[in-house]
PDB file of C-alpha atoms in Angstrom:
ATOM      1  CA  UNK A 207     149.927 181.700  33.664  1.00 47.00           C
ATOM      2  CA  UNK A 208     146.847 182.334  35.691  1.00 44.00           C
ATOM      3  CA  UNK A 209     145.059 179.813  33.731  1.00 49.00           C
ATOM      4  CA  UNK A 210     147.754 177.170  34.360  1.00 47.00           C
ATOM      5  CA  UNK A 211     147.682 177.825  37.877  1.00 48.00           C
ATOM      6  CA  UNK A 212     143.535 177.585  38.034  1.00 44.00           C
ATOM      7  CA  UNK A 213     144.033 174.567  36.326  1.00 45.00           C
ATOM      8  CA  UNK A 214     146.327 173.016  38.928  1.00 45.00           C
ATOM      9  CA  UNK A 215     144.498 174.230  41.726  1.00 46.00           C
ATOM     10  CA  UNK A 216     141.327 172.469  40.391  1.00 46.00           C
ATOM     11  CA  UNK A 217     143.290 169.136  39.985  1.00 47.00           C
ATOM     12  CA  UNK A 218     144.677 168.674  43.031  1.00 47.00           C
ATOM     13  CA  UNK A 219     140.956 169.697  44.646  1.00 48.00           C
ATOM     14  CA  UNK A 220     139.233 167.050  42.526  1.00 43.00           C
ATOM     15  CA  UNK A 221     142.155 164.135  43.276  1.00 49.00           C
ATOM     16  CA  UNK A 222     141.765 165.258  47.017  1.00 51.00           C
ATOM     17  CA  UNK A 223     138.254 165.281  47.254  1.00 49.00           C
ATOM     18  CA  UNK A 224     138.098 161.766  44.676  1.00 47.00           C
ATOM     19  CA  UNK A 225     140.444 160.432  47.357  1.00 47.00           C
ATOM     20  CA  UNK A 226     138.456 161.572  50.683  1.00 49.00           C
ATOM     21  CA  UNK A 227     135.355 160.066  49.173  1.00 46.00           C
ATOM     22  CA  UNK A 228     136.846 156.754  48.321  1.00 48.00           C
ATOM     23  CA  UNK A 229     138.413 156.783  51.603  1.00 47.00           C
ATOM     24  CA  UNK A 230     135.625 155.155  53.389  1.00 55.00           C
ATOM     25  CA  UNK A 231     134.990 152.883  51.301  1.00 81.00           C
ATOM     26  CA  UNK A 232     138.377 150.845  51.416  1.00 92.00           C
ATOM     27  CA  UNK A 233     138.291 147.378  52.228  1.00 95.00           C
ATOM     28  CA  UNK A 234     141.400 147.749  53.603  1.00 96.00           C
ATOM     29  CA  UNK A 235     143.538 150.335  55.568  1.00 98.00           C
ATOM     30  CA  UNK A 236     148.051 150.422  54.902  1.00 98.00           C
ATOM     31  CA  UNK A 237     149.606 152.572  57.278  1.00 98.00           C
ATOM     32  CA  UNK A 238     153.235 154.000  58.008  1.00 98.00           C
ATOM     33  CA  UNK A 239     155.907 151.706  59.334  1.00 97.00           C
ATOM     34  CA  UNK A 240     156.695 154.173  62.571  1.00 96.00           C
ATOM     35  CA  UNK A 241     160.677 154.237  62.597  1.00 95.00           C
ATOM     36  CA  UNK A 242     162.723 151.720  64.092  1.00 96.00           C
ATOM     37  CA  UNK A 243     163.897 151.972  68.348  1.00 97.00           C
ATOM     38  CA  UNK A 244     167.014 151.107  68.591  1.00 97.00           C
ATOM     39  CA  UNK A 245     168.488 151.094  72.661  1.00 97.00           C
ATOM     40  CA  UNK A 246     171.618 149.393  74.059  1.00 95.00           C
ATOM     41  CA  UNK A 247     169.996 145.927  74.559  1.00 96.00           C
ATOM     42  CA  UNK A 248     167.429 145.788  71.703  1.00 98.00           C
ATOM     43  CA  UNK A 249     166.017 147.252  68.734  1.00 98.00           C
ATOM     44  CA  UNK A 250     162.137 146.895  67.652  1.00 98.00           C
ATOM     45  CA  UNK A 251     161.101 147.107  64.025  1.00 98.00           C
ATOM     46  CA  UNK A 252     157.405 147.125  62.532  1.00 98.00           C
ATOM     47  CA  UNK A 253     156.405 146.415  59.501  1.00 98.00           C
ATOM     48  CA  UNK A 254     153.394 145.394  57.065  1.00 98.00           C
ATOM     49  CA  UNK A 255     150.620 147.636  59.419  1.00 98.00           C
ATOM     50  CA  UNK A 256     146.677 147.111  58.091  1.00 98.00           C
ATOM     51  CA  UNK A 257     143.857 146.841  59.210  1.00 98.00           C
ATOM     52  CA  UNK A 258     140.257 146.055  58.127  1.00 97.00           C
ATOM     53  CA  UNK A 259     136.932 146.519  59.347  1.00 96.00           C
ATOM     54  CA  UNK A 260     136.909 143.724  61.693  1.00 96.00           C
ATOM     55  CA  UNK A 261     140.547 144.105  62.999  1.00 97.00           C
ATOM     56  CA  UNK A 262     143.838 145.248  62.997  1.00 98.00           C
ATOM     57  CA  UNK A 263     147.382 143.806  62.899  1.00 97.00           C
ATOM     58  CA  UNK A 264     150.926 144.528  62.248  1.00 98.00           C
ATOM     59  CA  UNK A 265     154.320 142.674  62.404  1.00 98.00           C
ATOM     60  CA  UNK A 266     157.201 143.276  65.074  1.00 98.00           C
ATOM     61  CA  UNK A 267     160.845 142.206  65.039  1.00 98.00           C
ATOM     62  CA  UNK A 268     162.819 142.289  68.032  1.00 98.00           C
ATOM     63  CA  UNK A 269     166.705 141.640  68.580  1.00 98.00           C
ATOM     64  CA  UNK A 270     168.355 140.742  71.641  1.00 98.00           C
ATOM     65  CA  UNK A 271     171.609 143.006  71.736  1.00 98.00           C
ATOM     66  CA  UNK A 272     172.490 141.500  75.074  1.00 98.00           C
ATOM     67  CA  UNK A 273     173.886 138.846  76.673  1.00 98.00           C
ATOM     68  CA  UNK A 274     170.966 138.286  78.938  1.00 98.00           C
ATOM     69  CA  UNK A 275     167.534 136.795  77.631  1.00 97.00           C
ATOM     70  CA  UNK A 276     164.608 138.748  76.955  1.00 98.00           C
ATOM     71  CA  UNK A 277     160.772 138.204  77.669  1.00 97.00           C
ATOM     72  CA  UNK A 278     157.632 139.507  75.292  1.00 98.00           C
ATOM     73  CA  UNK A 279     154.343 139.250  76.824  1.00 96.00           C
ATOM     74  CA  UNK A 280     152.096 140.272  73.764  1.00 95.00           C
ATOM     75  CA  UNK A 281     149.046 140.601  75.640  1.00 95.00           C
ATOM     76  CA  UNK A 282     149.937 143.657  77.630  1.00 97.00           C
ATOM     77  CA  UNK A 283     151.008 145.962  74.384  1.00 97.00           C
ATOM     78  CA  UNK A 284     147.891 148.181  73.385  1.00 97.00           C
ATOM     79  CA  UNK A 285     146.370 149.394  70.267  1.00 98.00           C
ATOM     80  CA  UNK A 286     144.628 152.855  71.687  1.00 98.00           C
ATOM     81  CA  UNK A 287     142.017 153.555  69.472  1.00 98.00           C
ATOM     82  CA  UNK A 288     139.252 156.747  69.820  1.00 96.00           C
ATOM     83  CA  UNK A 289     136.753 154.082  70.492  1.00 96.00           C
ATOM     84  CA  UNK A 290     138.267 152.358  72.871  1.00 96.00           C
ATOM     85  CA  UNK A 291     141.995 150.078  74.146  1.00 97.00           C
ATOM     86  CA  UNK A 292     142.507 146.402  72.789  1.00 97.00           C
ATOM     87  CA  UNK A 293     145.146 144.162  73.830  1.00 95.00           C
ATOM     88  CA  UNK A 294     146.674 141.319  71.802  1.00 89.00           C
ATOM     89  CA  UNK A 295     146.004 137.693  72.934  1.00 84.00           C
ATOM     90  CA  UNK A 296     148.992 135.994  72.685  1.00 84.00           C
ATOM     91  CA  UNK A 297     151.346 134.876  76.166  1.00 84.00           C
ATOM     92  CA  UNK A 298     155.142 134.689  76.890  1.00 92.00           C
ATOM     93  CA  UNK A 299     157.581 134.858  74.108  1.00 95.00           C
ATOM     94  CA  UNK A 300     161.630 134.214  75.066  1.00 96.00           C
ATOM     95  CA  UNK A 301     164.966 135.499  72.988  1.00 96.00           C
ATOM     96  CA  UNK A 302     167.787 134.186  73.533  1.00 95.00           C
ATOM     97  CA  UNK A 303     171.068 136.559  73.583  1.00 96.00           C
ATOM     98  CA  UNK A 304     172.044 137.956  70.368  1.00 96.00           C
ATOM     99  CA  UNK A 305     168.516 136.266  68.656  1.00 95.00           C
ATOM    100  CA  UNK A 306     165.700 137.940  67.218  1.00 96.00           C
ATOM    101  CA  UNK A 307     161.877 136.841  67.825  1.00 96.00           C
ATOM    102  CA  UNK A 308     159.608 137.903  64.899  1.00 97.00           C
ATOM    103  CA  UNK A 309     155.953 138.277  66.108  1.00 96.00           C
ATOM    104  CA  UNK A 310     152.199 139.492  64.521  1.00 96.00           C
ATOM    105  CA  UNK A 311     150.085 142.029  67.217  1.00 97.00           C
ATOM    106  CA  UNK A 312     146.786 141.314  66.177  1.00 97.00           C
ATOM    107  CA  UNK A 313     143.168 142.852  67.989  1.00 97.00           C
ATOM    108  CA  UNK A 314     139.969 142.321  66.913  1.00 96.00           C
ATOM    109  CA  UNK A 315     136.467 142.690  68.528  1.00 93.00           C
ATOM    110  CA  UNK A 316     135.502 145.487  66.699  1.00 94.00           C
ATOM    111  CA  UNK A 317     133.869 146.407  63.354  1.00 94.00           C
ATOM    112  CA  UNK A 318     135.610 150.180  63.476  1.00 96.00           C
ATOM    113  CA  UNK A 319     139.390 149.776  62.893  1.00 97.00           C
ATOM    114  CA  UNK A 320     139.320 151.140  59.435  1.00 97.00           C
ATOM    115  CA  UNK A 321     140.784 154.598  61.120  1.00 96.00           C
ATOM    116  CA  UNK A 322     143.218 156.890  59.840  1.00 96.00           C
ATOM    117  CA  UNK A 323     145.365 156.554  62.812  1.00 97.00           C
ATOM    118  CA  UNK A 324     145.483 155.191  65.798  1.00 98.00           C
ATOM    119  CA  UNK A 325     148.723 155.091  68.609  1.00 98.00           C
ATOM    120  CA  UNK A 326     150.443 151.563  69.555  1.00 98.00           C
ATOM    121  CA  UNK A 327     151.631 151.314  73.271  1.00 98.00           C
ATOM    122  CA  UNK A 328     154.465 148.541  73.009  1.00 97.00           C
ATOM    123  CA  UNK A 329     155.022 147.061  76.378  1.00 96.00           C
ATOM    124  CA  UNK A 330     155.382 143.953  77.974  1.00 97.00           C
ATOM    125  CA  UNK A 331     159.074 143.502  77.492  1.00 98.00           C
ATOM    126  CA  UNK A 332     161.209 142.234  80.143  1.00 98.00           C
ATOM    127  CA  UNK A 333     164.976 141.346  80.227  1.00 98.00           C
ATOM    128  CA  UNK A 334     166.331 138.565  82.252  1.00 98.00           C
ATOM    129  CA  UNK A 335     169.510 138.212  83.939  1.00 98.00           C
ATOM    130  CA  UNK A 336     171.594 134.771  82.589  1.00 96.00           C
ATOM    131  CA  UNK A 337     173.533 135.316  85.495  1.00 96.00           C
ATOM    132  CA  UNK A 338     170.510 134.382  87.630  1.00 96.00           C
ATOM    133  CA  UNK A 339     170.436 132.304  91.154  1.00 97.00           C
ATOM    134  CA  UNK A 340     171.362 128.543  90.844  1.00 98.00           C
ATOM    135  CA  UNK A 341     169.457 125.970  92.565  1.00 97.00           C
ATOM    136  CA  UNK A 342     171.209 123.137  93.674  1.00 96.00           C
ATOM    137  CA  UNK A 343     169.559 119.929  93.584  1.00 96.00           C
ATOM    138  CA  UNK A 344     170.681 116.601  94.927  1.00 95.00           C
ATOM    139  CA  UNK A 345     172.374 113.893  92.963  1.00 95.00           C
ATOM    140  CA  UNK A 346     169.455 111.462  91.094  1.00 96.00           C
ATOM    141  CA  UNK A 347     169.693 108.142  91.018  1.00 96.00           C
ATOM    142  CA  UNK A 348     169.165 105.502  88.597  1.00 96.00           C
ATOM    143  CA  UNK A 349     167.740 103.105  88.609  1.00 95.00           C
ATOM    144  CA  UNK A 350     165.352 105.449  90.575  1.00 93.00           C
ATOM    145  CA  UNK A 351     164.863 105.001  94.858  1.00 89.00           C
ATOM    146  CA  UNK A 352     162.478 107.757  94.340  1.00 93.00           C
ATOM    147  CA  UNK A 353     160.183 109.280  92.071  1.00 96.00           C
ATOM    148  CA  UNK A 354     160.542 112.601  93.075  1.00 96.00           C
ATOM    149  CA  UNK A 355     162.350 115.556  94.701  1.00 96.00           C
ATOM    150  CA  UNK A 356     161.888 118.945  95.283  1.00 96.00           C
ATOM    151  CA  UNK A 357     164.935 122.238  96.110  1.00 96.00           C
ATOM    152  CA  UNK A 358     163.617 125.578  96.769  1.00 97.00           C
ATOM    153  CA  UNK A 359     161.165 126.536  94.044  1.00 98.00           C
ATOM    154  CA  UNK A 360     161.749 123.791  91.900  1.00 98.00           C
ATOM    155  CA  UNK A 361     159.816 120.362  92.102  1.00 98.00           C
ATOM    156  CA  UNK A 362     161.312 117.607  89.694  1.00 98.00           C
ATOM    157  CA  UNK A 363     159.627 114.236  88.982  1.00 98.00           C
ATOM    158  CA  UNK A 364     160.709 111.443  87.168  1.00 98.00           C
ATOM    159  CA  UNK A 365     158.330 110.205  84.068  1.00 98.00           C
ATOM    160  CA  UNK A 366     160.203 107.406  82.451  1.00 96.00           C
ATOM    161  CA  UNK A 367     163.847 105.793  82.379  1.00 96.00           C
ATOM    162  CA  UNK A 368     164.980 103.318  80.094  1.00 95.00           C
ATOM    163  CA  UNK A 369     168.536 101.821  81.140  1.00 95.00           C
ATOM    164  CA  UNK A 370     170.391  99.482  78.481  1.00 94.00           C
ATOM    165  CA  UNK A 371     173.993  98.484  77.620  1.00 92.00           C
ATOM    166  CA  UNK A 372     174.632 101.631  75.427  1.00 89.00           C
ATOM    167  CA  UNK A 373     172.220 104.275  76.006  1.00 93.00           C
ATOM    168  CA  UNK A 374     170.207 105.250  79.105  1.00 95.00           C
ATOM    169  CA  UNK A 375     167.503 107.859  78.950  1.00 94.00           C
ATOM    170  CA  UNK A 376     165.251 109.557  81.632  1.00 96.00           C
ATOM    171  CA  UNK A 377     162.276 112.083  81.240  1.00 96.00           C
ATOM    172  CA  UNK A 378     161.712 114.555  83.863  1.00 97.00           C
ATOM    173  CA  UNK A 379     158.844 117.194  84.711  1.00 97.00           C
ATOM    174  CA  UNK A 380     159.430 120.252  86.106  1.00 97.00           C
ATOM    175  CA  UNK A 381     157.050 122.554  88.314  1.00 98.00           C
ATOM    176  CA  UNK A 382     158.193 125.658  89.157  1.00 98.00           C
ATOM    177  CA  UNK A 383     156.886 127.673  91.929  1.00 98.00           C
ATOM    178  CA  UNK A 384     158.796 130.925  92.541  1.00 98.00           C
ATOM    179  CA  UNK A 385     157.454 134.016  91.654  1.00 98.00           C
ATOM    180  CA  UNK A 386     160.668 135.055  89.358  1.00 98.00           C
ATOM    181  CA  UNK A 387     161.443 133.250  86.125  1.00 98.00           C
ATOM    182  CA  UNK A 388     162.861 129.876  86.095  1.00 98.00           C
ATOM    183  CA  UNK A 389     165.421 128.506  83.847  1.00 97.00           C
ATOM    184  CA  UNK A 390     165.647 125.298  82.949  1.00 97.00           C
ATOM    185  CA  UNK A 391     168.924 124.309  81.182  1.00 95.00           C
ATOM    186  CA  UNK A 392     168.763 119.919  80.277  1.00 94.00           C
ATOM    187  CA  UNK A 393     172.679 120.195  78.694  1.00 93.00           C
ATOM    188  CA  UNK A 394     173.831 121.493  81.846  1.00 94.00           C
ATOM    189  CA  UNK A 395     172.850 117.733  83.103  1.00 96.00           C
ATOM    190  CA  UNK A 396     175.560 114.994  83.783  1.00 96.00           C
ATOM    191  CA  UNK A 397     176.032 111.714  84.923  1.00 96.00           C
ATOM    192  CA  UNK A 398     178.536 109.620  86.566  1.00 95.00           C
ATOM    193  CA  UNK A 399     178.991 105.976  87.665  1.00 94.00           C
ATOM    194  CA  UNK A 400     178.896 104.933  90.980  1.00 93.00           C
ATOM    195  CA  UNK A 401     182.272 104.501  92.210  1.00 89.00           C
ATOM    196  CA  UNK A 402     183.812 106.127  89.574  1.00 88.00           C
ATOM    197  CA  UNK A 403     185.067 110.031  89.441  1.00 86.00           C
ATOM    198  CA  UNK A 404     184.435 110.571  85.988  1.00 90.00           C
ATOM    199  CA  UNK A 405     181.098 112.015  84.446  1.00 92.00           C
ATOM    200  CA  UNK A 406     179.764 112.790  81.086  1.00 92.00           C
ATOM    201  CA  UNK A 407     177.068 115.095  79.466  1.00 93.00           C
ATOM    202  CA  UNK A 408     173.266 115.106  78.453  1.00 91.00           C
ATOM    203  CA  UNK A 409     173.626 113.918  74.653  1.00 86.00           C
ATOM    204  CA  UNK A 410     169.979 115.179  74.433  1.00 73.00           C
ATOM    205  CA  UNK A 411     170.951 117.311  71.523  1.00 58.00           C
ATOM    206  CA  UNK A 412     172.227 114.587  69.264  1.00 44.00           C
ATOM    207  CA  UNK A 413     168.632 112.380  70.471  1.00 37.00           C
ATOM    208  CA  UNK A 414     165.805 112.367  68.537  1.00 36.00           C
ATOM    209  CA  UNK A 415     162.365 113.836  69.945  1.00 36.00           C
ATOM    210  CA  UNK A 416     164.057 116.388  71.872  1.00 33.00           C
ATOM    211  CA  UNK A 417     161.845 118.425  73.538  1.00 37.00           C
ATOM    212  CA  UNK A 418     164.087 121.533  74.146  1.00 40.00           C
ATOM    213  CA  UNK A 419     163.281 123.924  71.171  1.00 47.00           C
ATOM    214  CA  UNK A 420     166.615 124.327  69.486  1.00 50.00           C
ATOM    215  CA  UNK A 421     168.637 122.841  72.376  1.00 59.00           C
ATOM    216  CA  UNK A 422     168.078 125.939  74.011  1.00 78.00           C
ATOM    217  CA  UNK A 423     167.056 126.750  77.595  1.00 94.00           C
ATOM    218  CA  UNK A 424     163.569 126.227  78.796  1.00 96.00           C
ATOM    219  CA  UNK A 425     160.987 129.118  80.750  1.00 97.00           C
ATOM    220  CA  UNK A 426     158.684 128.643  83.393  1.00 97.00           C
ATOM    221  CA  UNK A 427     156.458 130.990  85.459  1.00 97.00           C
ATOM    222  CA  UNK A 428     154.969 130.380  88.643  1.00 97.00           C
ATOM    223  CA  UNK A 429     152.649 126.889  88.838  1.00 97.00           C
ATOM    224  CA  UNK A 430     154.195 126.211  85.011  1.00 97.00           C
ATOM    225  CA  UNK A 431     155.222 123.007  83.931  1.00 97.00           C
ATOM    226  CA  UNK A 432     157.499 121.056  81.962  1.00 96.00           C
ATOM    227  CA  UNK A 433     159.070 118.521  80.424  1.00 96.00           C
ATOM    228  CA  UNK A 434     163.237 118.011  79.706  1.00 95.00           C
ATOM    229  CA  UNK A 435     165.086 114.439  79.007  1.00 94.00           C
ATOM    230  CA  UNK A 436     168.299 113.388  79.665  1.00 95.00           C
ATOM    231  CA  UNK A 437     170.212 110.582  77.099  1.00 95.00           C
ATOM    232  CA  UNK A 438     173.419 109.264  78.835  1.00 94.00           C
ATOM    233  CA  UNK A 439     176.138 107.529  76.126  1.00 93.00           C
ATOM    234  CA  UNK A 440     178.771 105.525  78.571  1.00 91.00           C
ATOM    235  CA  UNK A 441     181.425 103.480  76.549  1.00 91.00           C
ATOM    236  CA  UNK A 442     181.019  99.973  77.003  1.00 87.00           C
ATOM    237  CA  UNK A 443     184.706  99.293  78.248  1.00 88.00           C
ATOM    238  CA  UNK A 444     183.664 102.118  80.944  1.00 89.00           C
ATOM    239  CA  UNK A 445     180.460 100.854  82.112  1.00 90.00           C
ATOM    240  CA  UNK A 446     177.309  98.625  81.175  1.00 91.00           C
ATOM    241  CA  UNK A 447     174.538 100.712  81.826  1.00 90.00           C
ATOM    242  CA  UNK A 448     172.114  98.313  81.810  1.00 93.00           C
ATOM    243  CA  UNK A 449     173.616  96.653  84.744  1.00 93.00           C
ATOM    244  CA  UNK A 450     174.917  99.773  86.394  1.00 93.00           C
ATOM    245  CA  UNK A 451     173.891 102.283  89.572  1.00 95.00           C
ATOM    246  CA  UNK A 452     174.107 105.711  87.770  1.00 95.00           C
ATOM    247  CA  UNK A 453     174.301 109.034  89.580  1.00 96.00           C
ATOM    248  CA  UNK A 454     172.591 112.394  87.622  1.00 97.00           C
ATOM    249  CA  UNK A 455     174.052 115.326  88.337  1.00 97.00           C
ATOM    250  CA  UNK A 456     172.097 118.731  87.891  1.00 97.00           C
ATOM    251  CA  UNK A 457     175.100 121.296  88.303  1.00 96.00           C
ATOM    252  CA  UNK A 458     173.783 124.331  86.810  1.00 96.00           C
ATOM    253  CA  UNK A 459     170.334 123.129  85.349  1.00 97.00           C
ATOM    254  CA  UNK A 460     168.012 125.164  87.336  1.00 98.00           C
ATOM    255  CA  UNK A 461     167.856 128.880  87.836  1.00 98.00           C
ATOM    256  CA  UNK A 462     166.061 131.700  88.508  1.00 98.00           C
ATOM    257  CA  UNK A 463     166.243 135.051  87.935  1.00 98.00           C
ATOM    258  CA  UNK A 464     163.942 138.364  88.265  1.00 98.00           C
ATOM    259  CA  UNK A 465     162.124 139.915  84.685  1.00 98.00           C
ATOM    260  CA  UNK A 466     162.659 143.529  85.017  1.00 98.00           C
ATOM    261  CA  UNK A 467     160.469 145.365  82.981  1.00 98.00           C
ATOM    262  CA  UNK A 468     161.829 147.707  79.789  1.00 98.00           C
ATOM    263  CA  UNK A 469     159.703 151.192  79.719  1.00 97.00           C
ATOM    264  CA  UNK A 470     157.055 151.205  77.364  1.00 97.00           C
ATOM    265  CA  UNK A 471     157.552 152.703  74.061  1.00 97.00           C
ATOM    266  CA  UNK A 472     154.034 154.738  72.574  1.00 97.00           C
ATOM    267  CA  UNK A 473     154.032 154.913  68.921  1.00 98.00           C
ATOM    268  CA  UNK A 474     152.061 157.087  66.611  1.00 98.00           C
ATOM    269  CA  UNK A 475     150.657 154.265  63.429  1.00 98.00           C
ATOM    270  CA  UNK A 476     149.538 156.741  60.727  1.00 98.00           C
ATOM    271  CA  UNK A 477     147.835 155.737  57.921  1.00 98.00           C
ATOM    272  CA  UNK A 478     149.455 155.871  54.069  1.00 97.00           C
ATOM    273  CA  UNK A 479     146.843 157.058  52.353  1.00 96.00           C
ATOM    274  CA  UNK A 480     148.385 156.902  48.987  1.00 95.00           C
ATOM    275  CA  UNK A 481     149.493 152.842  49.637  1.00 96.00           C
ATOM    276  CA  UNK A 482     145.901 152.657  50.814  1.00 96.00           C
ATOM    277  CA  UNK A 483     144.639 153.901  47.708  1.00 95.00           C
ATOM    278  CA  UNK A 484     147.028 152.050  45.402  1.00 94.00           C
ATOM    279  CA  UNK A 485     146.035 148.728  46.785  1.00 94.00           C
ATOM    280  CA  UNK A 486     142.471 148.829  47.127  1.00 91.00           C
TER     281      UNK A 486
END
């Protein structure tokens, strides 16, 4: 019994030891997925966590639980290593409501990341209101008297128009300078005819070459820019737009609303030695 229990000793001394030497040596470092934060409006899951000599890098998920939007500035998480704090490079990432944003934190600058462990302060997460302030704009015409007009923080010029029998289409920029978060919303957008009551919607979506990213909203920060189209479909027996004086209107297009900032969460990222070891 005594010998059986030498033996064992001696074996797991020999695979520790075996393992502390090759430690050093890995190429390449696997560590602990920390567990997942889940809160009312969000949840934040990490996954596939390495590193190697030169940097270090790991893969986030975050869902929107809420009916308001969400905004990720990457650059202001930090990976808090003994030698020093690195931030990742990347700007302003938007979710949508009830969307998810998958996203690689990456740092480099270094040659000493292969650590055991080192502690990841997620921050940079905001969450903004959809109920935000509306700016309304005056009615645009077309064919254009004017190039350009301008509402509180919101400065609006017109790029190109094209007005024929059965389509007309118009491309706008945006400049935004508030010091919120502006909202830019191109299906809000409507037009009527001159003299007549009725109006109909932005068609953008059904348009080729739309330059709202999944017909969803566009973000702008102060001095940002952008561009947003509008693609007017009029029946014939209604109106020929070629010929006609047509009358945007922006209802709801433009908002703003304040980021608030979510408190940052500080994770321990451990590493797994025996994954480590497996895979090198």
């Amino acid at each position: 019994m005594k010998i059986t229990s030498l033996i064992i000793a001696l074996s797991l001394l020999i695979s520790t030891t075996i393992l502390a030497q090759d430690k050093a040596t890995y190429e390449k470092h696997y560590y602990k997925s920390p567990q997942k934060v889940e809160e009312k409006n969000y949840s934040l899951s990490f996954s596939d966590i390495v590193s190697k000599m030169d940097y270090a890098k790991m893969a986030v998920e975050i869902k929107n639980l809420s009916n308001d939007y969400l905004m990720f500035n990457s650059q202001e998480s930090q990976f808090i290593f003994d030698f020093g704090k690195l931030n990742s490079k990347k700007g302003s990432m938007y979710i949508l409501p009830h969307s998810s944003l998958d996203e690689t934190l990456k740092v480099s600058g270094s040659d000493q990341f292969l650590t055991d462990q080192y502690t990841l302060l997620f921050k940079g997460l905001y969450t903004i209101s959809a109920q935000g302030e509306i700016q309304e704009m005056d009615e645009f015409q077309l064919p254009a008297s004017k190039n350009n007009i301008a509402a509180g923080n919101f400065k609006i010029s017109l790029l190109k128009t094209s007005q024929k029998t059965k389509e007309t289409y118009a491309k706008f920029e945006c400049e935004y300078i508030g010091d919120d978060i502006a909202i830019i919303d191109a299906s809000k957008i409507t037009v009527r005819v001159e003299g007549k009551d009725i109006v109909y919607a932005n068609s953008i979506k059904k348009s080729t070459g739309n330059l709202l990213k999944k017909g969803g909203p566009i973000f702008l920060k102060k001095g940002e820019k952008a561009n947003f189209k509008a693609v007017f479909n009029i029946p014939g027996k209604i109106a020929d737009m070629q010929f006609s004086v047509l009358h945007i209107i922006w209802g709801d297009t433009f908002m703003e609303s304040k980021a608030l900032e979510i408190p940052a969460k500080e994770l321990p990222i451990i590493l797994d030695l025996g994954t480590t070891h497996g895979k090198n």
